[in-house]
Coordinates of C-alpha atoms in Angstrom, one line a residue:
X7 CA 25.1 -61.9 -36.6
X8 CA 27.3 -61.2 -33.6
X9 CA 30.0 -63.6 -35.0
X10 CA 29.8 -61.9 -38.4
X11 CA 30.4 -58.5 -36.7
X12 CA 33.3 -59.8 -34.7
X13 CA 34.8 -61.3 -37.8
X14 CA 34.3 -58.1 -39.9
X15 CA 35.5 -55.7 -37.3
X16 CA 39.2 -56.7 -37.5
X17 CA 39.0 -56.7 -41.3
X18 CA 37.6 -53.2 -41.2
X19 CA 40.3 -52.0 -38.9
X20 CA 43.0 -53.6 -41.1
X21 CA 41.6 -52.0 -44.2
X22 CA 41.3 -48.6 -42.5
X23 CA 44.9 -48.9 -41.2
X24 CA 45.9 -49.7 -44.8
X25 CA 44.5 -46.4 -46.1
X26 CA 45.8 -44.5 -43.1
X27 CA 49.4 -45.6 -43.8
X28 CA 49.2 -43.4 -46.9
X29 CA 47.6 -40.4 -45.3
X30 CA 50.8 -38.4 -44.8
X31 CA 52.0 -39.1 -48.3
X32 CA 48.7 -38.2 -49.9
X33 CA 48.3 -35.0 -47.9
X34 CA 51.8 -33.9 -48.7
X35 CA 51.3 -34.7 -52.4
X36 CA 48.0 -32.9 -52.4
X37 CA 49.6 -29.7 -50.9
X38 CA 52.6 -29.8 -53.3
X39 CA 50.3 -30.5 -56.2
X40 CA 48.0 -27.5 -55.3
X41 CA 51.0 -25.2 -54.9
X42 CA 52.6 -26.3 -58.2
X43 CA 49.3 -26.0 -60.0
X44 CA 48.9 -22.4 -58.7
X45 CA 52.4 -21.5 -59.7
X46 CA 52.1 -22.9 -63.2
X47 CA 48.7 -21.4 -63.7
X48 CA 49.8 -18.0 -62.6
X49 CA 52.9 -18.1 -64.7
X50 CA 50.9 -19.3 -67.8
X51 CA 48.4 -16.5 -67.3
X52 CA 51.2 -14.0 -67.0
X53 CA 52.8 -15.1 -70.2
X54 CA 49.5 -14.9 -72.0
X55 CA 48.7 -11.4 -70.6
X56 CA 52.1 -10.1 -71.6
X57 CA 51.7 -11.4 -75.2
X58 CA 48.3 -9.8 -75.4
X59 CA 49.6 -6.5 -74.0
X60 CA 52.6 -6.5 -76.3
X61 CA 50.5 -7.3 -79.3
X62 CA 48.1 -4.4 -78.5
X63 CA 51.1 -2.0 -77.9
X64 CA 52.6 -3.0 -81.3
X65 CA 49.3 -2.3 -83.1
X66 CA 49.2 1.2 -81.6
X67 CA 52.7 2.1 -82.8
X68 CA 52.0 3.4 -86.3
X69 CA 53.3 6.2 -88.4
X70 CA 50.9 8.8 -89.7
X71 CA 50.2 8.3 -93.4
X72 CA 51.5 11.7 -94.3
X73 CA 54.7 11.1 -92.4
X74 CA 55.1 7.6 -94.0
X75 CA 54.7 9.1 -97.5
X76 CA 57.5 11.6 -96.8
X77 CA 60.1 9.0 -95.6
X78 CA 63.2 8.4 -97.5
X79 CA 63.8 4.9 -98.8
X80 CA 66.4 4.2 -96.1
X81 CA 64.0 5.4 -93.4
X82 CA 61.2 3.2 -94.8
X83 CA 63.6 0.3 -94.7
X84 CA 64.6 1.0 -91.1
X85 CA 60.9 1.3 -90.1
X86 CA 60.0 -2.0 -91.7
X87 CA 63.1 -3.7 -90.2
X88 CA 62.1 -2.4 -86.7
X89 CA 58.6 -3.7 -87.2
X90 CA 59.9 -7.1 -88.3
X91 CA 62.2 -7.2 -85.3
X92 CA 59.2 -6.7 -83.0
X93 CA 57.1 -9.3 -84.9
X94 CA 60.0 -11.8 -84.7
X95 CA 60.6 -11.2 -81.0
X96 CA 56.8 -11.7 -80.3
X97 CA 57.0 -14.9 -82.3
X98 CA 59.3 -16.3 -79.6
X99 CA 56.3 -16.4 -77.3
X100 CA 54.6 -19.1 -79.4
X101 CA 57.0 -22.0 -78.7
X102 CA 57.1 -21.1 -75.0
X103 CA 53.4 -21.0 -74.8
X104 CA 53.0 -24.2 -76.7
X105 CA 55.4 -26.0 -74.3
X106 CA 53.6 -24.6 -71.3
X107 CA 50.2 -25.6 -72.8
X108 CA 51.3 -29.1 -73.6
X109 CA 52.5 -29.7 -70.0
X110 CA 49.4 -28.1 -68.6
X111 CA 47.3 -30.6 -70.6
X112 CA 49.2 -33.5 -69.1
X113 CA 49.1 -31.9 -65.7
X114 CA 45.4 -31.6 -65.8
X115 CA 45.0 -35.2 -66.8
X116 CA 47.1 -36.3 -63.8
X117 CA 45.1 -34.1 -61.5
X118 CA 42.3 -36.7 -61.6
X119 CA 44.7 -39.2 -60.1
X120 CA 45.5 -36.8 -57.2
X121 CA 41.8 -36.2 -56.7
X122 CA 41.1 -40.0 -56.7
X123 CA 43.8 -40.5 -54.0
X124 CA 42.3 -37.7 -51.8
X125 CA 38.7 -39.0 -52.3
X126 CA 39.9 -42.6 -51.6
X127 CA 41.6 -41.4 -48.4
X128 CA 38.4 -39.7 -47.3
X129 CA 36.3 -42.7 -48.2
X130 CA 38.7 -45.2 -46.6
X131 CA 39.4 -47.1 -49.7
X132 CA 42.0 -46.5 -52.4
X133 CA 42.3 -48.4 -55.6
X134 CA 45.5 -49.6 -57.2
X135 CA 49.1 -49.4 -56.1
X136 CA 49.1 -46.3 -53.9
X137 CA 52.9 -46.3 -53.5
X138 CA 53.5 -46.3 -57.2
X139 CA 50.8 -43.6 -57.7
X140 CA 52.4 -41.4 -55.0
X141 CA 55.9 -41.9 -56.6
X142 CA 54.6 -41.1 -60.1
X143 CA 52.7 -38.0 -59.0
X144 CA 55.5 -36.8 -56.8
X145 CA 57.8 -37.1 -59.8
X146 CA 55.3 -35.1 -61.8
X147 CA 55.4 -32.3 -59.1
X148 CA 59.2 -32.2 -59.3
X149 CA 59.0 -32.1 -63.1
X150 CA 56.4 -29.3 -63.0
X151 CA 58.6 -27.2 -60.7
X152 CA 61.7 -27.9 -62.8
X153 CA 59.8 -26.9 -65.9
X154 CA 58.5 -23.8 -64.3
X155 CA 62.1 -22.7 -63.5
X156 CA 63.2 -23.4 -67.1
X157 CA 60.1 -21.5 -68.5
X158 CA 60.8 -18.5 -66.3
X159 CA 64.4 -18.4 -67.7
X160 CA 63.1 -18.7 -71.3
X161 CA 60.4 -16.1 -70.5
X162 CA 63.0 -13.6 -69.2
X163 CA 64.9 -14.0 -72.5
X164 CA 61.8 -13.7 -74.7
X165 CA 60.5 -10.7 -72.7
X166 CA 63.9 -9.0 -72.9
X167 CA 64.0 -9.5 -76.7
X168 CA 60.5 -8.0 -77.1
X169 CA 61.3 -5.1 -74.8
X170 CA 64.5 -4.3 -76.7
X171 CA 62.7 -4.5 -80.1
X172 CA 59.7 -2.4 -78.9
X173 CA 62.1 0.2 -77.5
X174 CA 64.0 0.4 -80.8
X175 CA 60.7 0.7 -82.7
X176 CA 59.3 3.5 -80.5
X177 CA 62.7 5.4 -80.6
X178 CA 62.7 5.1 -84.4
X179 CA 59.1 6.4 -84.5
X180 CA 60.2 9.3 -82.4
X181 CA 62.9 10.2 -84.9
X182 CA 60.8 9.7 -88.0
X183 CA 57.7 11.4 -86.7
X184 CA 58.5 13.9 -84.0
X185 CA 55.6 15.0 -81.9
X186 CA 53.6 17.7 -83.6
X187 CA 53.7 21.1 -81.8
X188 CA 50.8 21.8 -79.6
X189 CA 48.0 23.9 -81.2
X190 CA 47.2 27.2 -79.5

């Protein structure tokens, strides 16, 4: 038994050293992964919240029926064009959200690999080619951060378009249906 222990001890030390050589890389990847996950999740939530808020705001911008009946044909056409401009501007959110959602799906799938590396490090045994996994997942973090920057730029454009269209709609509403005088 003593001989078996003396034989197994160096193997155990070598195998532990094998896992330890990846500790810094796994810990760095884990931290970067968590930071990028939070940034992407926060941004995705912000985009969804804005779309919800804009959709609610648009539904609240309506002309009174009596005012709508009194509009001249060119006023009606202007109102309909302004509503369409807002709807079209809001429609620009869909491709942005789809792109984000598609990436988040892939990201979530890859999260299991990061968890497996962390768990393997904690257990002292990691399966597969750790270097290749670290490289692949590190590249994924870089891609996530690059995508986030691109999405933020697109979002700024989309949000600006919606803001402009909403402003035009509310201004037009103000000219077509001025506020009623306060009742005394």
